[in-house]
CSV table of C-alpha atoms and ligand atoms in Angstrom, one decimal:
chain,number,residue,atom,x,y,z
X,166,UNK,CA,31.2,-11.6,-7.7
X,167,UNK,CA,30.5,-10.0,-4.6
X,168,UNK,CA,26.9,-10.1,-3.5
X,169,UNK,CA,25.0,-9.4,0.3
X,170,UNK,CA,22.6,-12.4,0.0
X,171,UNK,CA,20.1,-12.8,2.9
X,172,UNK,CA,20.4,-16.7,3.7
X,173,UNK,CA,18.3,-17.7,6.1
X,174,UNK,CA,15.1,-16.7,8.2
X,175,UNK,CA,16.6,-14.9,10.3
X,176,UNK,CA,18.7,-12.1,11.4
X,177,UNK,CA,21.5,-11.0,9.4
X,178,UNK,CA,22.9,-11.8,6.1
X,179,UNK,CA,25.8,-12.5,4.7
X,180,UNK,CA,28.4,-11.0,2.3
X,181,UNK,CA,30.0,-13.5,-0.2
X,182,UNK,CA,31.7,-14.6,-3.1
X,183,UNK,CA,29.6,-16.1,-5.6
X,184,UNK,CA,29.2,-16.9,-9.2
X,185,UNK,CA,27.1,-14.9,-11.5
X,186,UNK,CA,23.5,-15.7,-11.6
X,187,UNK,CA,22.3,-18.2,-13.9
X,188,UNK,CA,22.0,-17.4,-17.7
X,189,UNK,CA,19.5,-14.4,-18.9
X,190,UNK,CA,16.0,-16.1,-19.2
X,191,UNK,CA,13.3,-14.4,-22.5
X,192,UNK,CA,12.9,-10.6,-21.7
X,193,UNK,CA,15.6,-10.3,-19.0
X,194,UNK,CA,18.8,-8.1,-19.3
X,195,UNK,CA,21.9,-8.4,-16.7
X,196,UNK,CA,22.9,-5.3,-15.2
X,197,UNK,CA,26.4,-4.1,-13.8
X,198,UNK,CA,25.8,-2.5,-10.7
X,199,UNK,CA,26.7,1.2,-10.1
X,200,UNK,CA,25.2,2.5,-6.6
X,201,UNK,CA,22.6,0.7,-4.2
X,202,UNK,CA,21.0,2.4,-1.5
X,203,UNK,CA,20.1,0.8,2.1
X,204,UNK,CA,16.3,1.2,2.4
X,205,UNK,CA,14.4,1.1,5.9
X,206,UNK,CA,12.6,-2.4,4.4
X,207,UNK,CA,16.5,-3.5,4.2
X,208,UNK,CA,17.0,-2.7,6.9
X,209,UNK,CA,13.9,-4.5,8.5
X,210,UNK,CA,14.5,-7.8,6.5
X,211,UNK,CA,18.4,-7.8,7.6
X,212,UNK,CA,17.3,-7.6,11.5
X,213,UNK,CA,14.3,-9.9,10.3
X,214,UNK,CA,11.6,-8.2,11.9
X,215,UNK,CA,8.1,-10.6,12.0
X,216,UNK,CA,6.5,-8.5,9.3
X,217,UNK,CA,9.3,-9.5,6.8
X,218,UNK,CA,8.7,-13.7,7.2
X,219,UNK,CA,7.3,-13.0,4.0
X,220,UNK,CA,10.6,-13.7,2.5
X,221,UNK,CA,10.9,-17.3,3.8
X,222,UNK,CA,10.0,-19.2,0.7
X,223,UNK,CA,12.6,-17.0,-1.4
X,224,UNK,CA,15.8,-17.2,0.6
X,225,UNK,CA,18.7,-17.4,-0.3
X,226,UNK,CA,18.0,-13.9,-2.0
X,227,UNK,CA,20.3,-11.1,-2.5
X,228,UNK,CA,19.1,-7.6,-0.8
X,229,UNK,CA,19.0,-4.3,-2.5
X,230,UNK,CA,16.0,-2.9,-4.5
X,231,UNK,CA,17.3,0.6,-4.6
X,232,UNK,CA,19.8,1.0,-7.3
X,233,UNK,CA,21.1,1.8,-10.7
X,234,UNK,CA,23.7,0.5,-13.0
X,235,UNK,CA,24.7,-0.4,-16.2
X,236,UNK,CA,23.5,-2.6,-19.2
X,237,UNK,CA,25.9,-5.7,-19.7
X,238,UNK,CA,24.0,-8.3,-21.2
X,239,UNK,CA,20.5,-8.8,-22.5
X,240,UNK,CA,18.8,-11.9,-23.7
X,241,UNK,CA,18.0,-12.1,-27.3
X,242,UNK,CA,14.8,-11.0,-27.8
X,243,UNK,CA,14.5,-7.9,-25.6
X,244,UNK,CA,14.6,-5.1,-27.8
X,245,UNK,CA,13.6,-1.8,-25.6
X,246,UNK,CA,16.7,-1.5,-23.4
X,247,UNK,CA,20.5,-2.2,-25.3
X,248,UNK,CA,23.9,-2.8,-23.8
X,249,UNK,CA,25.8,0.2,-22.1
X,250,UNK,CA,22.4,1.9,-21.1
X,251,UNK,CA,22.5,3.4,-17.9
X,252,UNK,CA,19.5,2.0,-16.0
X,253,UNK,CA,17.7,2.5,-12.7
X,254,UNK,CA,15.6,-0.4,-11.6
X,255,UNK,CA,11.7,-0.3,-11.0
X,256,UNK,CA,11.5,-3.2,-8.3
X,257,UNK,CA,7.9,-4.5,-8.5
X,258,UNK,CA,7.8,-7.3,-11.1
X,259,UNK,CA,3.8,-8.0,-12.1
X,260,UNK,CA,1.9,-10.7,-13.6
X,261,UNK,CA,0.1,-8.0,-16.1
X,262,UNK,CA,-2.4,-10.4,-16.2
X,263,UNK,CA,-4.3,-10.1,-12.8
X,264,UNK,CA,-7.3,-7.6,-12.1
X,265,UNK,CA,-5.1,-5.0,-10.9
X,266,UNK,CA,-2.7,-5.2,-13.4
X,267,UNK,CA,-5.2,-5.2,-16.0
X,268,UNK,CA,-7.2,-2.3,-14.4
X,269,UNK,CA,-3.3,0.0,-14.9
X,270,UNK,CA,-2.7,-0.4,-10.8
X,271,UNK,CA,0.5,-2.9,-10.7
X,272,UNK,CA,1.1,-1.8,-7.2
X,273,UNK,CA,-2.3,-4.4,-6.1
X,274,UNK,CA,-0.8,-6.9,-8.6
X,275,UNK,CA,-1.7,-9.9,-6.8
X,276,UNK,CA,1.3,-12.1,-7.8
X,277,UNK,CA,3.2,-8.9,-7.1
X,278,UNK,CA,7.2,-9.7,-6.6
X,279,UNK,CA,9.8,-6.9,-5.3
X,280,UNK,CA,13.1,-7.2,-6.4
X,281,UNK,CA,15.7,-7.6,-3.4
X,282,UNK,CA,12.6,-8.6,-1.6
X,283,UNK,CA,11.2,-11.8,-3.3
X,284,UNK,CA,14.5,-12.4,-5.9
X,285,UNK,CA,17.9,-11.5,-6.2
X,286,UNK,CA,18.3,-7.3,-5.9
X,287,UNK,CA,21.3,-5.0,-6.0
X,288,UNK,CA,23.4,-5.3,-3.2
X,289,UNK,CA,26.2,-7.0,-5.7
X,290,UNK,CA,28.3,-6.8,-8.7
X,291,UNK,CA,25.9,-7.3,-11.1
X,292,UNK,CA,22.4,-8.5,-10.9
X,293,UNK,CA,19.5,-10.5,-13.5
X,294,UNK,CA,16.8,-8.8,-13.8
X,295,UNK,CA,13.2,-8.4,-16.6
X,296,UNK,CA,14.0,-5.6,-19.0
X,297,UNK,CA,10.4,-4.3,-18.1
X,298,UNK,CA,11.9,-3.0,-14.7
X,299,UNK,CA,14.6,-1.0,-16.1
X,300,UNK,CA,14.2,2.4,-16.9
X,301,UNK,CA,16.7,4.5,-19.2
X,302,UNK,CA,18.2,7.2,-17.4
X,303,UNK,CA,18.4,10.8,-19.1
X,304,UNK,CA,21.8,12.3,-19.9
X,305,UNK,CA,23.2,14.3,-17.1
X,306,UNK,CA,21.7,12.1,-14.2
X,307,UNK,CA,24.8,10.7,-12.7
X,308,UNK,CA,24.4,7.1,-11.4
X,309,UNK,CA,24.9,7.3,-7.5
X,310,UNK,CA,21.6,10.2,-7.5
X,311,UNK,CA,19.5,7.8,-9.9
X,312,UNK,CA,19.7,5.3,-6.9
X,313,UNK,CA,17.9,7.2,-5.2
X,314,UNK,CA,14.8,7.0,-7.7
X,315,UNK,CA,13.0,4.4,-5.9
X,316,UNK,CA,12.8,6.2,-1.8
X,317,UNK,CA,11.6,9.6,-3.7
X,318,UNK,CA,9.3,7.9,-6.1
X,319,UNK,CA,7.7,6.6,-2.3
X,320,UNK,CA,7.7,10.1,-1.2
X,321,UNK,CA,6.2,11.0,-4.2
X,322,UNK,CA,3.6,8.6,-4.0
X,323,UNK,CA,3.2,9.3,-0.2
X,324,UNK,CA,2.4,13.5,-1.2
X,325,UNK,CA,0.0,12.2,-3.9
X,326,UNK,CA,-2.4,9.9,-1.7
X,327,UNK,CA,-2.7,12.8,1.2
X,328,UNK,CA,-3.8,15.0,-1.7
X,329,UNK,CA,-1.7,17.4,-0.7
X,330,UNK,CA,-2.5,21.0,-2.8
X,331,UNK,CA,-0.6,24.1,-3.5
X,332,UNK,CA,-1.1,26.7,-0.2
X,333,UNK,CA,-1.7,23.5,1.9
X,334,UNK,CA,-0.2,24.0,5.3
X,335,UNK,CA,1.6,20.2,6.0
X,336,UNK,CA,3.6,18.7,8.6
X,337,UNK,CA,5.7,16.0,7.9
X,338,UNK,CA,6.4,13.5,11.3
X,339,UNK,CA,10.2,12.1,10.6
X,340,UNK,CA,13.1,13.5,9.1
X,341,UNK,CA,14.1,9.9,7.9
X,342,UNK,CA,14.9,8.9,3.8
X,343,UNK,CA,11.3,9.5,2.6
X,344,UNK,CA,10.4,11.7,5.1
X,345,UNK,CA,12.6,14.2,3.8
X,346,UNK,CA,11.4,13.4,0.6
X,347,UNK,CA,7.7,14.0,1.0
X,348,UNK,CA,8.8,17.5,2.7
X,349,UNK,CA,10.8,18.3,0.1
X,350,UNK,CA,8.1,17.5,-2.9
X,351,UNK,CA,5.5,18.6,-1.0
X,352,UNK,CA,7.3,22.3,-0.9
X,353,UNK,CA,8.2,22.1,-4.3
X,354,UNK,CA,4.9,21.6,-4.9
X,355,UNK,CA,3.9,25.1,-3.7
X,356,UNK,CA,2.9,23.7,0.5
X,357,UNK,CA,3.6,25.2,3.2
X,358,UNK,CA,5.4,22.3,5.0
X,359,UNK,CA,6.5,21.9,8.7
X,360,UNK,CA,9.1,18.6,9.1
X,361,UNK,CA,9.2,17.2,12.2
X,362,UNK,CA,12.0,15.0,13.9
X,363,UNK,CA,12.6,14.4,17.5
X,364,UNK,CA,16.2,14.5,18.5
X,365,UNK,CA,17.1,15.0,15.1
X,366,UNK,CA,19.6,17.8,15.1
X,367,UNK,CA,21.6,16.4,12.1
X,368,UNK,CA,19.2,15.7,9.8
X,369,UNK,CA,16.9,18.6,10.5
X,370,UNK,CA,20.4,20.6,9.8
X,371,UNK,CA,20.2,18.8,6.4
X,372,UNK,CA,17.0,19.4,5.5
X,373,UNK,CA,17.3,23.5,6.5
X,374,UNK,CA,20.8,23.7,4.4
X,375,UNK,CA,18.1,21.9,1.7
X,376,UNK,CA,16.4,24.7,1.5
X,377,UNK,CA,13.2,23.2,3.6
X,378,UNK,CA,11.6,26.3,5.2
X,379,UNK,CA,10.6,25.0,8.9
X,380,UNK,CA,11.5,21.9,10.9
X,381,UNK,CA,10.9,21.1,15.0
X,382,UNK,CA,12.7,19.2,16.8
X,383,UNK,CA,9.7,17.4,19.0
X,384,UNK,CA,12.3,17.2,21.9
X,385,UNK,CA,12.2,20.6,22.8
X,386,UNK,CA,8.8,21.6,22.0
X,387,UNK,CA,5.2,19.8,21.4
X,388,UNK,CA,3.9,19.1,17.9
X,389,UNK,CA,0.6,21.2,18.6
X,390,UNK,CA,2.8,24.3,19.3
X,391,UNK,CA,5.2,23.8,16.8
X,392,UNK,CA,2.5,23.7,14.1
X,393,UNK,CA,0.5,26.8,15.5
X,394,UNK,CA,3.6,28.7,16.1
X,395,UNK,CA,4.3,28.3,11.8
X,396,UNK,CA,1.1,28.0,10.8
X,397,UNK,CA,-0.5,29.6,13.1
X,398,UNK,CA,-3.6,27.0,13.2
X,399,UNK,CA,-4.2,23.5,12.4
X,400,UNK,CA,-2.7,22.0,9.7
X,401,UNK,CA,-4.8,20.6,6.3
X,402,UNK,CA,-2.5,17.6,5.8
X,403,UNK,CA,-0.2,15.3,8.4
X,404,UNK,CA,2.3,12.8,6.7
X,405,UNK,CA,3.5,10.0,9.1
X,406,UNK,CA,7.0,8.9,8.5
X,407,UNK,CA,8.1,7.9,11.5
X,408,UNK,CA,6.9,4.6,12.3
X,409,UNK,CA,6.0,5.1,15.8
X,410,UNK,CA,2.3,4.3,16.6
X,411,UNK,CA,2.2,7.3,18.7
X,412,UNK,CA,3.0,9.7,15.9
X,413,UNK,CA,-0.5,9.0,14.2
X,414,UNK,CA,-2.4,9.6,17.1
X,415,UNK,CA,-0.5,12.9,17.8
X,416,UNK,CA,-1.1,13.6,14.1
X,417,UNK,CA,-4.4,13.4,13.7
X,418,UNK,CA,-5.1,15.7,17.2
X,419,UNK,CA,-3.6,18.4,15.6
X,420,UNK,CA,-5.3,18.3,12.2
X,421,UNK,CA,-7.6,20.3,11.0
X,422,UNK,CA,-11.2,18.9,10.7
X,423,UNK,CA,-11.8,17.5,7.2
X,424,UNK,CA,-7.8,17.1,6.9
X,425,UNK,CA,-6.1,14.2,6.1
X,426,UNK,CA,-3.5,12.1,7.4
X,427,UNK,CA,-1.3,9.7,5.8
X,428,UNK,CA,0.1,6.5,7.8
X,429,UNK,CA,3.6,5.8,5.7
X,430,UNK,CA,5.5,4.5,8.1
X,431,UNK,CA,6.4,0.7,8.4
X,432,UNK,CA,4.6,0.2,12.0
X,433,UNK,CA,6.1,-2.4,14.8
X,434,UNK,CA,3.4,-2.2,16.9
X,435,UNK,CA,-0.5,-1.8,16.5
X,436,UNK,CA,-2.7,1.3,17.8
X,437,UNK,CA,-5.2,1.9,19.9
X,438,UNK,CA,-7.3,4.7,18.6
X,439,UNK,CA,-10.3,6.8,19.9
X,440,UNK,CA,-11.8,7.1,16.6
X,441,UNK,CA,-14.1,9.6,17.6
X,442,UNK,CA,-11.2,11.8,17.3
X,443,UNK,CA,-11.4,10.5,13.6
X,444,UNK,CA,-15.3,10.5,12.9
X,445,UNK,CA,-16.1,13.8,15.1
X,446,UNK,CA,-13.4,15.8,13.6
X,447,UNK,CA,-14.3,14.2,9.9
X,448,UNK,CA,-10.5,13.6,9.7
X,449,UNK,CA,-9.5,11.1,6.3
X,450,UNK,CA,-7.1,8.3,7.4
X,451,UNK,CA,-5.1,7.1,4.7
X,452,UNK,CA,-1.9,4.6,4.0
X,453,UNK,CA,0.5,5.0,1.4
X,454,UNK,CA,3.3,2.9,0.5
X,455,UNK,CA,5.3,2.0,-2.4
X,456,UNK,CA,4.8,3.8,-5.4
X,457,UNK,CA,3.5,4.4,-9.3
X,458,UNK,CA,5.1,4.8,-12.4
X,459,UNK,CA,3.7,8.1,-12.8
X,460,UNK,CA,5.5,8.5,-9.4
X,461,UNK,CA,8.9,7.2,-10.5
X,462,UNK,CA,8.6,8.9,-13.7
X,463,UNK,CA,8.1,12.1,-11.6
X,464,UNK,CA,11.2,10.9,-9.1
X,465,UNK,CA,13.4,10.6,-12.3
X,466,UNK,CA,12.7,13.7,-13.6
X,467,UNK,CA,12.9,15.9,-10.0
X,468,UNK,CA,16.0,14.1,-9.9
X,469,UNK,CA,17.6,14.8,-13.2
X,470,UNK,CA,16.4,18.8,-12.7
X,471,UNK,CA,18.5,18.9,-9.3
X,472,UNK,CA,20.7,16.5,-8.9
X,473,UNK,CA,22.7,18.4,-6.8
X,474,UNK,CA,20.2,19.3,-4.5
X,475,UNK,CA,19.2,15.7,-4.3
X,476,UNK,CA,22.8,14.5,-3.9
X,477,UNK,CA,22.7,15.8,-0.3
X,478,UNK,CA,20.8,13.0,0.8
X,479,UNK,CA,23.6,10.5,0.9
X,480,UNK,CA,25.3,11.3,3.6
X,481,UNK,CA,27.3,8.0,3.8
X,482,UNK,CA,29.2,6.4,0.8
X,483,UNK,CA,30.9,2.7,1.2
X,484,UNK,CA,31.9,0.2,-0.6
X,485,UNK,CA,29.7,-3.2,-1.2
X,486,UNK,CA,32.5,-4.6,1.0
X,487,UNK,CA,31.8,-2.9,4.2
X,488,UNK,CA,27.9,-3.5,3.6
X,489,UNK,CA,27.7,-4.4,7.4
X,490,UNK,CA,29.0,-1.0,8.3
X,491,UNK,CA,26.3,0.3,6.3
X,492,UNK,CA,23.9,-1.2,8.0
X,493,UNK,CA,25.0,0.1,11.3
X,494,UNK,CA,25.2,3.1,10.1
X,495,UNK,CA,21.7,3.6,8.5
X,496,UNK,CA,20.6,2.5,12.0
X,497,UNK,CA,21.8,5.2,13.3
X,498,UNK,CA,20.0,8.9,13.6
X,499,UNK,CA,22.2,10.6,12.0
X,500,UNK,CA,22.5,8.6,8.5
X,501,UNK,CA,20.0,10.3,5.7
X,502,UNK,CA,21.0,7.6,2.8
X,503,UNK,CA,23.5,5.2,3.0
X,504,UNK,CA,24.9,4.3,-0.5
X,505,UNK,CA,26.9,1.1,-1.2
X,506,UNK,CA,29.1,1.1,-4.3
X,507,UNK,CA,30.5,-2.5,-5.9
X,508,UNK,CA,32.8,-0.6,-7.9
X,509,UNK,CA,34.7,2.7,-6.8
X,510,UNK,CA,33.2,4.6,-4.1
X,511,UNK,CA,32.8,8.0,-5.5
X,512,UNK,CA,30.2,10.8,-6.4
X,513,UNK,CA,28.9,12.0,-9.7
X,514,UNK,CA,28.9,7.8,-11.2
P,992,ZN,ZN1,13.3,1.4,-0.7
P,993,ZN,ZN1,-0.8,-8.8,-11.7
């Protein structure tokens, strides 16, 4: 089978042939691989960026923990999830025995493993993977939207820890995958939201045609007069999706006092911060990243009510062949999602 396996500490990876993966272990299922999107953290571990050295131990791995597919196989005694289910894949495996787990938060599982991250992910024909991560798609959710489960269940998460409340005015910093997710929910949700990009004509385009109310491009005006000139004052909630130092510190000057921002961004370089700005103003600084299951319970089901509307977001469909050109392309500004199909490329899988 094909597979994009991530050999070595260092940058690149490499697309080859390869047997299947070894035989199904208690409580795993194999699953036949429909549509796998590129994820920034992909993206990151493919150019090997120092945060991702985390990997190390686990390589050779193969990337990809942003897909759905197709029940082939499942070892005998797992019972909740049966051959021909379509399934899209929760990627944190837990111990369920730690603290954390215990305690019903399996995102601060301390044995926490992602899969395409610590073990072999979704960027192939088929991949092994615990029953427990699979969830069972509803009718009508075509395959090639449920991939994109995982980025809005982030989003999801993301709205949740700003707090963000119906009639809350909200700027989102960065048009990117999630943050055109969090704008998205966060409007749903009844916010006022502002989505912010900077030279991002083509995905702020996308995002209008989405039906988002207001987006600025930050190249041809400031942040503090795009937000007073929708909202006409200071915004209750920023979400930073960007990952540009400089984004937090321009988003928390324009936030209200009492407000909150939310730091969801993967961060290449630290900040220097006058936290008065922070203790003065009474401004909450928060982080979000990854997700819950009530969060990908929610994605599923926003995505099942409009897939359609969600379908938009890929803008780039290629086969698991041209995975490189993928990756170029989700470099690129003007990519939303980039999916990658093992089987025939098309829409509605
Ligand atoms: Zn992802
Ligand atoms: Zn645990």
């Amino acid at each position: 089978m094909l597979a994009l396996r991530k050999n070595i500490p260092g940058p690149g990876a490499e697309l080859v042939r390869c047997g299947q993966s070894e035989p199904l272990a208690s409580g795993e299922i194999r699953v036949d691989v429909r549509a796998a999107g590129i994820c920034g953290s992909d993206l990151h571990a493919h150019a090997w960026d120092a945060s991702y050295a985390f990997m190390s131990p686990f390589l050779p791995l193969t990337l990809g923990h942003e897909f759905s597919g197709v029940v082939a196989a499942v070892a005998p005694d797992v019972t909740e999830i049966s051959v021909g289910d379509s399934i899209v894949c929760w990627p944190t495996v837990t111990c369920g025995t730690c603290a954390a787990c215990r305690a019903g938060r399996p995102g601060g599982c301390e044995a926490r493993r992602v899969i395409g991250l610590h073990r072999d992910g979704g960027f192939a024909d088929s991949v092994r993977m615990p029953a427990a991560n699979a969830l069972r798609l509803p009718d009508g959710l075509p395959l090639d939207v449920a991939a994109l489960t995982e980025p809005l269940a982030v989003s999801i998460n993301a709205v949740d820890v700003a707090g963000v409340a119906k009639g809350d005015r909200v700027v989102v910093l960065g048009p990117g995958p999630i943050g055109m997710g969090i704008a998205l929910v966060a409007q749903a949700r009844g916010a006022d939201v502002l989505l912010a990009g900077f030279r991002d004509d083509a995905r702020l385009a996308l995002a209008r045609d989405m039906g988002l109310k207001a987006v600025a491009d930050l190249a041809q005006v400031t942040l503090a007069e795009a937000a007073q000139a929708h909202f006409g004052g200071a915004p209750d909630v920023v979400l930073e999706a960007t990952g540009h130092a400089s984004s937090v510190t321009e988003g928390l000057a324009i936030l209200r006092p009492g407000g909150v921002l939310a730091v969801v961004g993967i961060h290449a370089q630290p900040l220097s911060l006058d936290l008065n700005l922070l203790v003065r103003g009474k401004k909450q600084l928060r982080g979000a990243h990854d997700s819950t299951p009530q969060a990908f319970a929610e994605a599923i089901a926003r995505l099942a009510a409009e897939p359609g509307l969600y379908a938009r977001m890929i803008t780039h469909r290629l086969p698991l062949a041209q995975a490189e050109d993928g990756f170029a392309l989700a470099r690129q500004g003007a990519a939303l999602k980039v999916m990658l199909f093992p089987g025939e490329v098309k829409e509605n899988v």
